[in-house]
mmCIF file of C-alpha atoms in Angstrom:
data_model
loop_
_atom_site.group_PDB
_atom_site.id
_atom_site.type_symbol
_atom_site.label_atom_id
_atom_site.label_comp_id
_atom_site.label_asym_id
_atom_site.label_seq_id
_atom_site.Cartn_x
_atom_site.Cartn_y
_atom_site.Cartn_z
ATOM 1 C CA ASP A 1 7.659 -41.673 -77.859
ATOM 2 C CA ALA A 2 6.762 -38.061 -77.065
ATOM 3 C CA GLY A 3 7.132 -35.699 -80.026
ATOM 4 C CA ILE A 4 10.242 -33.792 -79.057
ATOM 5 C CA THR A 5 12.925 -32.862 -81.541
ATOM 6 C CA GLN A 6 16.133 -30.905 -81.226
ATOM 7 C CA SER A 7 17.993 -29.052 -83.938
ATOM 8 C CA PRO A 8 20.669 -29.040 -85.046
ATOM 9 C CA ARG A 9 21.911 -32.495 -84.034
ATOM 10 C CA HIS A 10 25.533 -31.474 -84.411
ATOM 11 C CA LYS A 11 27.199 -28.093 -84.621
ATOM 12 C CA VAL A 12 30.737 -26.762 -84.713
ATOM 13 C CA THR A 13 31.108 -23.068 -84.052
ATOM 14 C CA GLU A 14 33.860 -20.587 -83.363
ATOM 15 C CA THR A 15 34.588 -18.934 -80.052
ATOM 16 C CA GLY A 16 32.744 -15.667 -79.645
ATOM 17 C CA THR A 17 29.893 -16.412 -82.027
ATOM 18 C CA PRO A 18 26.260 -16.611 -80.914
ATOM 19 C CA VAL A 19 24.565 -19.997 -81.255
ATOM 20 C CA THR A 20 20.900 -20.924 -80.923
ATOM 21 C CA LEU A 21 19.647 -24.421 -80.283
ATOM 22 C CA ARG A 22 16.017 -25.291 -80.842
ATOM 23 C CA CYS A 23 13.719 -27.670 -79.023
ATOM 24 C CA HIS A 24 10.331 -28.401 -80.553
ATOM 25 C CA GLN A 25 7.538 -30.442 -78.990
ATOM 26 C CA THR A 26 4.207 -31.540 -80.390
ATOM 27 C CA GLU A 27 2.705 -32.625 -77.062
ATOM 28 C CA ASN A 28 1.481 -29.234 -75.801
ATOM 29 C CA HIS A 29 3.429 -29.725 -72.572
ATOM 30 C CA ARG A 30 3.749 -26.757 -70.265
ATOM 31 C CA TYR A 31 7.178 -27.554 -68.763
ATOM 32 C CA MET A 32 10.352 -27.642 -70.837
ATOM 33 C CA TYR A 33 13.985 -27.872 -69.770
ATOM 34 C CA TRP A 34 17.494 -27.466 -71.131
ATOM 35 C CA TYR A 35 20.309 -29.581 -69.686
ATOM 36 C CA ARG A 36 23.950 -29.991 -70.578
ATOM 37 C CA GLN A 37 25.846 -33.223 -70.037
ATOM 38 C CA ASP A 38 29.575 -33.373 -69.472
ATOM 39 C CA PRO A 39 31.882 -36.156 -68.269
ATOM 40 C CA GLY A 40 32.298 -36.006 -64.520
ATOM 41 C CA HIS A 41 29.299 -33.714 -64.061
ATOM 42 C CA GLY A 42 26.320 -35.619 -65.316
ATOM 43 C CA LEU A 43 23.245 -33.708 -66.424
ATOM 44 C CA ARG A 44 23.021 -30.137 -65.193
ATOM 45 C CA LEU A 45 20.025 -27.837 -65.585
ATOM 46 C CA ILE A 46 20.673 -24.667 -67.581
ATOM 47 C CA HIS A 47 17.220 -23.068 -67.833
ATOM 48 C CA TYR A 48 13.648 -24.202 -67.722
ATOM 49 C CA SER A 49 10.237 -22.912 -68.723
ATOM 50 C CA TYR A 50 6.865 -23.336 -67.070
ATOM 51 C CA GLY A 51 4.846 -21.650 -69.800
ATOM 52 C CA VAL A 52 4.964 -19.207 -72.693
ATOM 53 C CA LYS A 53 7.320 -16.372 -71.737
ATOM 54 C CA ASP A 54 7.802 -17.907 -68.275
ATOM 55 C CA THR A 55 11.378 -19.053 -67.775
ATOM 56 C CA ASP A 56 13.814 -19.417 -64.910
ATOM 57 C CA LYS A 57 17.474 -20.175 -64.347
ATOM 58 C CA GLY A 58 18.981 -23.498 -63.466
ATOM 59 C CA GLU A 59 22.296 -24.247 -61.795
ATOM 60 C CA VAL A 60 24.559 -23.436 -64.782
ATOM 61 C CA SER A 61 22.786 -20.548 -66.520
ATOM 62 C CA ASP A 62 25.727 -18.134 -66.939
ATOM 63 C CA GLY A 63 26.415 -17.462 -70.621
ATOM 64 C CA TYR A 64 23.031 -18.819 -71.715
ATOM 65 C CA SER A 65 19.653 -17.266 -72.393
ATOM 66 C CA VAL A 66 16.351 -18.810 -73.386
ATOM 67 C CA SER A 67 13.109 -17.815 -74.990
ATOM 68 C CA ARG A 68 9.703 -19.387 -75.239
ATOM 69 C CA SER A 69 7.336 -17.411 -77.430
ATOM 70 C CA LYS A 70 5.177 -20.450 -78.293
ATOM 71 C CA THR A 71 4.244 -23.516 -76.277
ATOM 72 C CA GLU A 72 5.948 -25.815 -78.752
ATOM 73 C CA ASP A 73 9.342 -24.104 -79.021
ATOM 74 C CA PHE A 74 12.031 -23.529 -76.400
ATOM 75 C CA LEU A 75 15.197 -21.881 -77.681
ATOM 76 C CA LEU A 76 18.591 -21.900 -75.982
ATOM 77 C CA THR A 77 21.085 -19.210 -76.996
ATOM 78 C CA LEU A 78 24.769 -19.114 -76.219
ATOM 79 C CA GLU A 79 25.352 -15.404 -76.373
ATOM 80 C CA SER A 80 29.078 -15.633 -77.124
ATOM 81 C CA ALA A 81 30.219 -19.226 -77.326
ATOM 82 C CA THR A 82 33.273 -20.326 -75.329
ATOM 83 C CA SER A 83 35.199 -23.584 -75.370
ATOM 84 C CA SER A 84 33.790 -24.431 -71.927
ATOM 85 C CA GLN A 85 30.367 -24.627 -73.559
ATOM 86 C CA THR A 86 31.427 -27.575 -75.694
ATOM 87 C CA SER A 87 28.975 -30.185 -74.501
ATOM 88 C CA VAL A 88 25.965 -32.292 -75.319
ATOM 89 C CA TYR A 89 22.750 -30.353 -74.831
ATOM 90 C CA PHE A 90 19.491 -32.107 -74.057
ATOM 91 C CA CYS A 91 16.024 -30.665 -74.097
ATOM 92 C CA ALA A 92 13.339 -32.331 -71.999
ATOM 93 C CA ILE A 93 9.620 -32.071 -71.405
ATOM 94 C CA SER A 94 7.674 -33.267 -68.385
ATOM 95 C CA VAL A 95 5.799 -36.531 -68.741
ATOM 96 C CA GLY A 96 2.158 -35.535 -68.472
ATOM 97 C CA GLN A 97 1.328 -31.980 -67.514
ATOM 98 C CA GLY A 98 2.961 -32.048 -64.076
ATOM 99 C CA ALA A 99 6.273 -30.389 -63.289
ATOM 100 C CA GLY A 100 8.433 -33.465 -63.465
ATOM 101 C CA LYS A 101 6.280 -35.450 -61.054
ATOM 102 C CA ASP A 102 6.216 -38.352 -63.503
ATOM 103 C CA GLY A 103 9.657 -37.781 -64.970
ATOM 104 C CA TYR A 104 10.878 -36.257 -68.212
ATOM 105 C CA THR A 105 11.141 -37.281 -71.828
ATOM 106 C CA PHE A 106 14.341 -36.158 -73.536
ATOM 107 C CA GLY A 107 15.141 -35.094 -77.043
ATOM 108 C CA SER A 108 17.980 -36.793 -78.917
ATOM 109 C CA GLY A 109 20.489 -34.102 -78.007
ATOM 110 C CA THR A 110 22.685 -31.562 -79.771
ATOM 111 C CA ARG A 111 26.436 -32.084 -79.818
ATOM 112 C CA LEU A 112 28.041 -28.659 -79.785
ATOM 113 C CA THR A 113 31.742 -28.082 -80.298
ATOM 114 C CA VAL A 114 33.210 -24.631 -79.804
ATOM 115 C CA VAL A 115 36.622 -24.215 -81.444
ATOM 116 C CA ARG B 1 27.852 -32.971 -50.803
ATOM 117 C CA LYS B 2 26.168 -33.753 -54.113
ATOM 118 C CA GLU B 3 22.385 -33.800 -54.080
ATOM 119 C CA VAL B 4 22.262 -37.234 -55.680
ATOM 120 C CA GLU B 5 25.190 -39.618 -55.325
ATOM 121 C CA GLN B 6 25.874 -42.849 -57.146
ATOM 122 C CA ASP B 7 28.821 -45.184 -57.433
ATOM 123 C CA PRO B 8 30.083 -44.456 -60.978
ATOM 124 C CA GLY B 9 31.332 -48.007 -61.504
ATOM 125 C CA PRO B 10 31.994 -49.479 -63.952
ATOM 126 C CA PHE B 11 30.274 -52.654 -62.893
ATOM 127 C CA ASN B 12 31.529 -55.534 -65.049
ATOM 128 C CA VAL B 13 29.325 -58.603 -64.691
ATOM 129 C CA PRO B 14 28.793 -61.834 -66.636
ATOM 130 C CA GLU B 15 25.554 -62.594 -68.405
ATOM 131 C CA GLY B 16 22.992 -64.012 -66.032
ATOM 132 C CA ALA B 17 24.373 -62.240 -62.977
ATOM 133 C CA THR B 18 22.345 -60.193 -60.538
ATOM 134 C CA VAL B 19 23.604 -56.655 -60.034
ATOM 135 C CA ALA B 20 22.471 -53.932 -57.649
ATOM 136 C CA PHE B 21 22.954 -50.185 -57.874
ATOM 137 C CA ASN B 22 22.545 -47.821 -54.971
ATOM 138 C CA CYS B 23 21.891 -44.123 -54.785
ATOM 139 C CA THR B 24 21.557 -41.623 -51.953
ATOM 140 C CA TYR B 25 19.919 -38.207 -52.023
ATOM 141 C CA SER B 26 20.386 -35.286 -49.673
ATOM 142 C CA ASN B 27 17.104 -33.388 -49.811
ATOM 143 C CA SER B 28 14.470 -34.920 -47.572
ATOM 144 C CA ALA B 29 11.799 -32.858 -49.371
ATOM 145 C CA SER B 30 12.289 -34.890 -52.546
ATOM 146 C CA GLN B 31 8.951 -35.944 -53.940
ATOM 147 C CA SER B 32 9.418 -38.551 -56.625
ATOM 148 C CA PHE B 33 12.195 -40.830 -57.769
ATOM 149 C CA PHE B 34 13.244 -42.526 -60.965
ATOM 150 C CA TRP B 35 15.818 -44.679 -62.647
ATOM 151 C CA TYR B 36 16.825 -43.706 -66.156
ATOM 152 C CA ARG B 37 18.916 -45.665 -68.615
ATOM 153 C CA GLN B 38 21.337 -43.985 -71.004
ATOM 154 C CA ASP B 39 23.069 -45.752 -73.859
ATOM 155 C CA CYS B 40 26.325 -44.400 -75.225
ATOM 156 C CA ARG B 41 25.802 -41.127 -77.129
ATOM 157 C CA LYS B 42 22.029 -41.339 -76.714
ATOM 158 C CA GLU B 43 19.468 -39.505 -74.640
ATOM 159 C CA PRO B 44 18.437 -40.757 -71.183
ATOM 160 C CA LYS B 45 15.252 -42.835 -71.187
ATOM 161 C CA LEU B 46 12.944 -43.490 -68.278
ATOM 162 C CA LEU B 47 13.443 -47.027 -67.006
ATOM 163 C CA MET B 48 11.093 -46.962 -64.054
ATOM 164 C CA SER B 49 9.653 -44.839 -61.315
ATOM 165 C CA VAL B 50 10.474 -45.746 -57.731
ATOM 166 C CA TYR B 51 7.786 -46.004 -55.070
ATOM 167 C CA SER B 52 8.000 -46.409 -51.304
ATOM 168 C CA SER B 53 6.296 -49.781 -51.578
ATOM 169 C CA GLY B 54 8.892 -50.952 -54.083
ATOM 170 C CA ASN B 55 8.089 -51.862 -57.638
ATOM 171 C CA GLU B 56 9.090 -54.480 -60.144
ATOM 172 C CA ASP B 57 9.134 -54.557 -63.913
ATOM 173 C CA GLY B 58 10.262 -57.903 -65.251
ATOM 174 C CA ARG B 59 13.893 -58.398 -64.269
ATOM 175 C CA PHE B 60 14.134 -54.944 -62.691
ATOM 176 C CA THR B 61 13.225 -54.102 -59.104
ATOM 177 C CA ALA B 62 13.412 -50.626 -57.582
ATOM 178 C CA GLN B 63 13.259 -49.803 -53.890
ATOM 179 C CA LEU B 64 13.000 -46.531 -51.978
ATOM 180 C CA ASN B 65 13.876 -45.977 -48.328
ATOM 181 C CA ARG B 66 12.765 -42.472 -47.386
ATOM 182 C CA ALA B 67 14.106 -42.695 -43.835
ATOM 183 C CA SER B 68 17.623 -43.424 -45.106
ATOM 184 C CA GLN B 69 17.199 -41.327 -48.271
ATOM 185 C CA TYR B 70 18.329 -44.258 -50.333
ATOM 186 C CA ILE B 71 17.196 -45.712 -53.664
ATOM 187 C CA SER B 72 18.209 -48.987 -55.226
ATOM 188 C CA LEU B 73 17.879 -50.814 -58.530
ATOM 189 C CA LEU B 74 18.269 -54.563 -58.832
ATOM 190 C CA ILE B 75 18.740 -56.243 -62.203
ATOM 191 C CA ARG B 76 18.320 -60.021 -62.288
ATOM 192 C CA ASP B 77 19.540 -62.354 -65.013
ATOM 193 C CA SER B 78 21.615 -59.649 -66.725
ATOM 194 C CA LYS B 79 21.580 -59.515 -70.508
ATOM 195 C CA LEU B 80 24.204 -58.101 -72.851
ATOM 196 C CA SER B 81 21.605 -55.512 -73.834
ATOM 197 C CA ASP B 82 21.492 -54.216 -70.245
ATOM 198 C CA SER B 83 24.929 -52.637 -70.770
ATOM 199 C CA ALA B 84 24.369 -48.917 -70.316
ATOM 200 C CA THR B 85 24.666 -46.133 -67.761
ATOM 201 C CA TYR B 86 21.937 -46.041 -65.120
ATOM 202 C CA LEU B 87 20.978 -42.651 -63.735
ATOM 203 C CA CYS B 88 19.355 -42.126 -60.354
ATOM 204 C CA VAL B 89 16.963 -39.168 -60.512
ATOM 205 C CA VAL B 90 15.149 -37.226 -57.809
ATOM 206 C CA ASN B 91 12.299 -34.724 -58.212
ATOM 207 C CA LEU B 92 12.401 -31.922 -55.675
ATOM 208 C CA ASN B 93 9.114 -30.306 -54.808
ATOM 209 C CA THR B 94 10.158 -27.463 -57.128
ATOM 210 C CA GLY B 95 9.505 -29.791 -60.047
ATOM 211 C CA LYS B 96 13.090 -29.871 -61.226
ATOM 212 C CA LEU B 97 14.767 -33.215 -61.655
ATOM 213 C CA ILE B 98 18.216 -33.702 -60.164
ATOM 214 C CA PHE B 99 20.350 -36.363 -61.792
ATOM 215 C CA GLY B 100 23.105 -38.468 -60.328
ATOM 216 C CA GLN B 101 26.219 -38.887 -62.421
ATOM 217 C CA GLY B 102 25.244 -42.401 -63.367
ATOM 218 C CA THR B 103 26.515 -45.916 -62.805
ATOM 219 C CA GLU B 104 28.058 -47.677 -65.779
ATOM 220 C CA LEU B 105 27.144 -51.322 -66.298
ATOM 221 C CA SER B 106 28.960 -53.633 -68.684
ATOM 222 C CA VAL B 107 27.534 -57.134 -69.113
ATOM 223 C CA LYS B 108 30.003 -59.585 -70.647
ATOM 224 C CA PRO B 109 29.310 -62.888 -72.449
#
């Protein structure tokens, strides 16, 4: 399996607090992605990165920011957590060096609960 | 209209049955296609890519019809371990993958 790890695996946080989720890869892949998965919606793209300091928004980016200062790390920040951001968050990297042409490999996910 | 549509199921089948899942996509510029498998509370994992010529991997066969914008997955001789959610996935030429909501399969003894 590709070396991709997410931390933390589980988190409970209070409404209004900032939260940062980390995705770390050891494969030197250029493309990295953050998705959230919710019942009835499937996987939805939050943000993605196509290189160090190169990021762009996905379809559900409001309330989230990202940073990629090193190839191996892609951070997702909930600026002020809300209950609607309770979800399972998955990080993914492209298989190979292409932009998803050969699919993605996913991390194990972070279960976030905002109370 | 959703970009990738699947029948959510659940599909309840006995062991040994053949089951087929279908998926349609709306963007004719889509470049590559996949089926992913997701077990409960786990991450999605790539099951197989889907090619215009069709492709087979053991008991699994995937087909793509670009003219109809339709993808299928056939599972023969279902096993209990095939119980999972199957996600239809499309890669737009932007490089972003678009996921269907998934089809739930439950294989019973």
